[in-house]
Amino acid sequence: MAFKKGQSGNPTGRPKGRPDQRAKWRKELEKHGAELVAKAVELALAGDSQALKLCIDRAIPAYRPAAEPVRFTMQGETLTDKAESILAAVATGELDPQTGKALIDAIGSLVKVSEIDEITRRLDELEGRANA
């Protein structure tokens, strides 16, 4: 039996105050947290590679490379020209790929904002003509 479009299969939703199953498990684990951590460390020290991975993954944050700040002048008049100058700089090694991607993503975001501004300006202009 299919549900009607736009109608929930459970319109009343989960009853208020009824705990989520994950919350119940989390609460149970909290009671034994120190013991579980100690056991994981014990297993890791005994050579259990999965326990060792778990301990290392939790103790040491993942490495995220950060690019050094660079001075770069974008060439061109249009945003497309500027993006192409970024790609050329990445290709020649003047910019690292991560920085190049960040700059092109920023140009893409700027284009979206500019489009919204232009649409708003045109709409205001049309509404002004209609009301005149």
PDB file of C-alpha atoms in Angstrom:
ATOM      1  CA  MET A   1       0.000   0.000   0.000  1.00  0.00           C
ATOM      2  CA  ALA A   2       1.558   3.280  -1.116  1.00  0.00           C
ATOM      3  CA  PHE A   3       1.319   6.505   0.853  1.00  0.00           C
ATOM      4  CA  LYS A   4      -0.408   9.517  -0.632  1.00  0.00           C
ATOM      5  CA  LYS A   5       2.005  12.085  -2.023  1.00  0.00           C
ATOM      6  CA  GLY A   6       2.914  14.687   0.606  1.00  0.00           C
ATOM      7  CA  GLN A   7       1.450  12.642   3.480  1.00  0.00           C
ATOM      8  CA  SER A   8       3.638  11.088   6.144  1.00  0.00           C
ATOM      9  CA  GLY A   9       3.359   7.386   6.899  1.00  0.00           C
ATOM     10  CA  ASN A  10       3.476   8.329  10.579  1.00  0.00           C
ATOM     11  CA  PRO A  11       1.687  11.692  10.884  1.00  0.00           C
ATOM     12  CA  THR A  12       1.910  11.820  14.673  1.00  0.00           C
ATOM     13  CA  GLY A  13       5.659  11.072  14.643  1.00  0.00           C
ATOM     14  CA  ARG A  14       7.653   9.469  17.426  1.00  0.00           C
ATOM     15  CA  PRO A  15       5.976   9.960  20.801  1.00  0.00           C
ATOM     16  CA  LYS A  16       7.475  12.749  22.934  1.00  0.00           C
ATOM     17  CA  GLY A  17       9.859  11.575  25.597  1.00  0.00           C
ATOM     18  CA  ARG A  18      10.483   8.215  23.954  1.00  0.00           C
ATOM     19  CA  PRO A  19      14.262   7.885  23.821  1.00  0.00           C
ATOM     20  CA  ASP A  20      16.059   7.104  20.619  1.00  0.00           C
ATOM     21  CA  GLN A  21      17.658   3.619  20.584  1.00  0.00           C
ATOM     22  CA  ARG A  22      21.085   5.177  19.978  1.00  0.00           C
ATOM     23  CA  ALA A  23      20.670   7.409  23.041  1.00  0.00           C
ATOM     24  CA  LYS A  24      19.887   4.340  25.116  1.00  0.00           C
ATOM     25  CA  TRP A  25      23.035   2.563  23.892  1.00  0.00           C
ATOM     26  CA  ARG A  26      25.140   5.686  24.430  1.00  0.00           C
ATOM     27  CA  LYS A  27      23.886   5.944  28.009  1.00  0.00           C
ATOM     28  CA  GLU A  28      24.734   2.285  28.621  1.00  0.00           C
ATOM     29  CA  LEU A  29      28.237   2.733  27.188  1.00  0.00           C
ATOM     30  CA  GLU A  30      28.856   5.812  29.334  1.00  0.00           C
ATOM     31  CA  LYS A  31      28.540   3.665  32.458  1.00  0.00           C
ATOM     32  CA  HIS A  32      31.469   1.536  31.303  1.00  0.00           C
ATOM     33  CA  GLY A  33      33.451   4.124  29.332  1.00  0.00           C
ATOM     34  CA  ALA A  34      36.646   4.035  31.390  1.00  0.00           C
ATOM     35  CA  GLU A  35      36.685   0.230  31.469  1.00  0.00           C
ATOM     36  CA  LEU A  36      36.093  -0.017  27.712  1.00  0.00           C
ATOM     37  CA  VAL A  37      38.876   2.444  26.936  1.00  0.00           C
ATOM     38  CA  ALA A  38      41.250   0.579  29.265  1.00  0.00           C
ATOM     39  CA  LYS A  39      40.351  -2.724  27.554  1.00  0.00           C
ATOM     40  CA  ALA A  40      40.896  -1.239  24.079  1.00  0.00           C
ATOM     41  CA  VAL A  41      44.329   0.027  25.173  1.00  0.00           C
ATOM     42  CA  GLU A  42      45.148  -3.357  26.719  1.00  0.00           C
ATOM     43  CA  LEU A  43      44.199  -5.168  23.493  1.00  0.00           C
ATOM     44  CA  ALA A  44      46.159  -2.676  21.406  1.00  0.00           C
ATOM     45  CA  LEU A  45      49.263  -3.175  23.568  1.00  0.00           C
ATOM     46  CA  ALA A  46      48.812  -6.945  23.239  1.00  0.00           C
ATOM     47  CA  GLY A  47      49.004  -6.621  19.443  1.00  0.00           C
ATOM     48  CA  ASP A  48      45.358  -6.429  18.355  1.00  0.00           C
ATOM     49  CA  SER A  49      45.655  -4.298  15.215  1.00  0.00           C
ATOM     50  CA  GLN A  50      41.975  -3.276  15.176  1.00  0.00           C
ATOM     51  CA  ALA A  51      42.164  -2.069  18.769  1.00  0.00           C
ATOM     52  CA  LEU A  52      45.413  -0.258  17.974  1.00  0.00           C
ATOM     53  CA  LYS A  53      43.793   1.483  14.983  1.00  0.00           C
ATOM     54  CA  LEU A  54      40.819   2.479  17.142  1.00  0.00           C
ATOM     55  CA  CYS A  55      43.079   3.950  19.822  1.00  0.00           C
ATOM     56  CA  ILE A  56      45.252   5.840  17.338  1.00  0.00           C
ATOM     57  CA  ASP A  57      42.265   7.147  15.352  1.00  0.00           C
ATOM     58  CA  ARG A  58      40.711   8.516  18.545  1.00  0.00           C
ATOM     59  CA  ALA A  59      43.881   9.873  20.110  1.00  0.00           C
ATOM     60  CA  ILE A  60      45.470  11.557  17.099  1.00  0.00           C
ATOM     61  CA  PRO A  61      43.375  13.808  14.869  1.00  0.00           C
ATOM     62  CA  ALA A  62      43.505  13.189  11.133  1.00  0.00           C
ATOM     63  CA  TYR A  63      46.209  15.109   9.312  1.00  0.00           C
ATOM     64  CA  ARG A  64      44.817  17.863   7.155  1.00  0.00           C
ATOM     65  CA  PRO A  65      47.402  19.605   5.064  1.00  0.00           C
ATOM     66  CA  ALA A  66      47.219  23.372   5.038  1.00  0.00           C
ATOM     67  CA  ALA A  67      48.643  25.394   2.199  1.00  0.00           C
ATOM     68  CA  GLU A  68      50.951  28.273   2.929  1.00  0.00           C
ATOM     69  CA  PRO A  69      49.584  31.720   2.064  1.00  0.00           C
ATOM     70  CA  VAL A  70      50.523  32.746  -1.471  1.00  0.00           C
ATOM     71  CA  ARG A  71      50.610  36.006  -3.349  1.00  0.00           C
ATOM     72  CA  PHE A  72      48.888  35.614  -6.670  1.00  0.00           C
ATOM     73  CA  THR A  73      47.433  38.167  -9.039  1.00  0.00           C
ATOM     74  CA  MET A  74      44.611  36.881 -11.190  1.00  0.00           C
ATOM     75  CA  GLN A  75      44.779  37.952 -14.800  1.00  0.00           C
ATOM     76  CA  GLY A  76      41.870  38.848 -17.058  1.00  0.00           C
ATOM     77  CA  GLU A  77      38.776  40.987 -17.090  1.00  0.00           C
ATOM     78  CA  THR A  78      35.998  38.412 -16.713  1.00  0.00           C
ATOM     79  CA  LEU A  79      35.547  35.830 -13.993  1.00  0.00           C
ATOM     80  CA  THR A  80      36.130  33.143 -16.635  1.00  0.00           C
ATOM     81  CA  ASP A  81      39.452  34.760 -17.562  1.00  0.00           C
ATOM     82  CA  LYS A  82      40.413  34.883 -13.891  1.00  0.00           C
ATOM     83  CA  ALA A  83      39.545  31.200 -13.403  1.00  0.00           C
ATOM     84  CA  GLU A  84      41.611  30.312 -16.459  1.00  0.00           C
ATOM     85  CA  SER A  85      44.570  32.252 -15.039  1.00  0.00           C
ATOM     86  CA  ILE A  86      44.252  30.202 -11.836  1.00  0.00           C
ATOM     87  CA  LEU A  87      44.275  26.950 -13.814  1.00  0.00           C
ATOM     88  CA  ALA A  88      47.348  28.132 -15.726  1.00  0.00           C
ATOM     89  CA  ALA A  89      49.104  28.972 -12.438  1.00  0.00           C
ATOM     90  CA  VAL A  90      48.299  25.502 -11.080  1.00  0.00           C
ATOM     91  CA  ALA A  91      49.567  23.921 -14.311  1.00  0.00           C
ATOM     92  CA  THR A  92      52.886  25.802 -14.108  1.00  0.00           C
ATOM     93  CA  GLY A  93      53.328  25.096 -10.395  1.00  0.00           C
ATOM     94  CA  GLU A  94      52.919  28.706  -9.300  1.00  0.00           C
ATOM     95  CA  LEU A  95      49.893  27.647  -7.207  1.00  0.00           C
ATOM     96  CA  ASP A  96      49.292  24.321  -5.507  1.00  0.00           C
ATOM     97  CA  PRO A  97      46.158  22.445  -6.631  1.00  0.00           C
ATOM     98  CA  GLN A  98      44.408  22.830  -3.255  1.00  0.00           C
ATOM     99  CA  THR A  99      44.749  26.615  -3.334  1.00  0.00           C
ATOM    100  CA  GLY A 100      43.727  26.703  -6.995  1.00  0.00           C
ATOM    101  CA  LYS A 101      40.585  24.720  -6.242  1.00  0.00           C
ATOM    102  CA  ALA A 102      39.744  26.994  -3.313  1.00  0.00           C
ATOM    103  CA  LEU A 103      40.115  30.091  -5.497  1.00  0.00           C
ATOM    104  CA  ILE A 104      37.973  28.652  -8.305  1.00  0.00           C
ATOM    105  CA  ASP A 105      35.332  27.583  -5.765  1.00  0.00           C
ATOM    106  CA  ALA A 106      35.355  31.147  -4.413  1.00  0.00           C
ATOM    107  CA  ILE A 107      34.833  32.505  -7.934  1.00  0.00           C
ATOM    108  CA  GLY A 108      31.898  30.094  -8.377  1.00  0.00           C
ATOM    109  CA  SER A 109      30.340  31.350  -5.156  1.00  0.00           C
ATOM    110  CA  LEU A 110      30.859  34.944  -6.241  1.00  0.00           C
ATOM    111  CA  VAL A 111      29.112  34.204  -9.538  1.00  0.00           C
ATOM    112  CA  LYS A 112      26.063  32.877  -7.669  1.00  0.00           C
ATOM    113  CA  VAL A 113      25.896  35.956  -5.439  1.00  0.00           C
ATOM    114  CA  SER A 114      26.308  38.246  -8.468  1.00  0.00           C
ATOM    115  CA  GLU A 115      23.491  36.421 -10.283  1.00  0.00           C
ATOM    116  CA  ILE A 116      21.156  36.905  -7.332  1.00  0.00           C
ATOM    117  CA  ASP A 117      22.039  40.609  -7.167  1.00  0.00           C
ATOM    118  CA  GLU A 118      21.376  40.984 -10.902  1.00  0.00           C
ATOM    119  CA  ILE A 119      18.053  39.144 -10.707  1.00  0.00           C
ATOM    120  CA  THR A 120      16.985  41.299  -7.734  1.00  0.00           C
ATOM    121  CA  ARG A 121      17.974  44.484  -9.587  1.00  0.00           C
ATOM    122  CA  ARG A 122      16.037  43.434 -12.701  1.00  0.00           C
ATOM    123  CA  LEU A 123      12.982  42.418 -10.672  1.00  0.00           C
ATOM    124  CA  ASP A 124      12.971  45.755  -8.819  1.00  0.00           C
ATOM    125  CA  GLU A 125      13.245  47.538 -12.172  1.00  0.00           C
ATOM    126  CA  LEU A 126      10.328  45.555 -13.655  1.00  0.00           C
ATOM    127  CA  GLU A 127       8.172  46.131 -10.586  1.00  0.00           C
ATOM    128  CA  GLY A 128       8.974  49.844 -10.771  1.00  0.00           C
ATOM    129  CA  ARG A 129       7.825  49.964 -14.386  1.00  0.00           C
ATOM    130  CA  ALA A 130       4.669  48.010 -13.594  1.00  0.00           C
ATOM    131  CA  ASN A 131       3.743  50.341 -10.732  1.00  0.00           C
ATOM    132  CA  ALA A 132       4.455  53.520 -12.729  1.00  0.00           C
TER     133      ALA A 132
END
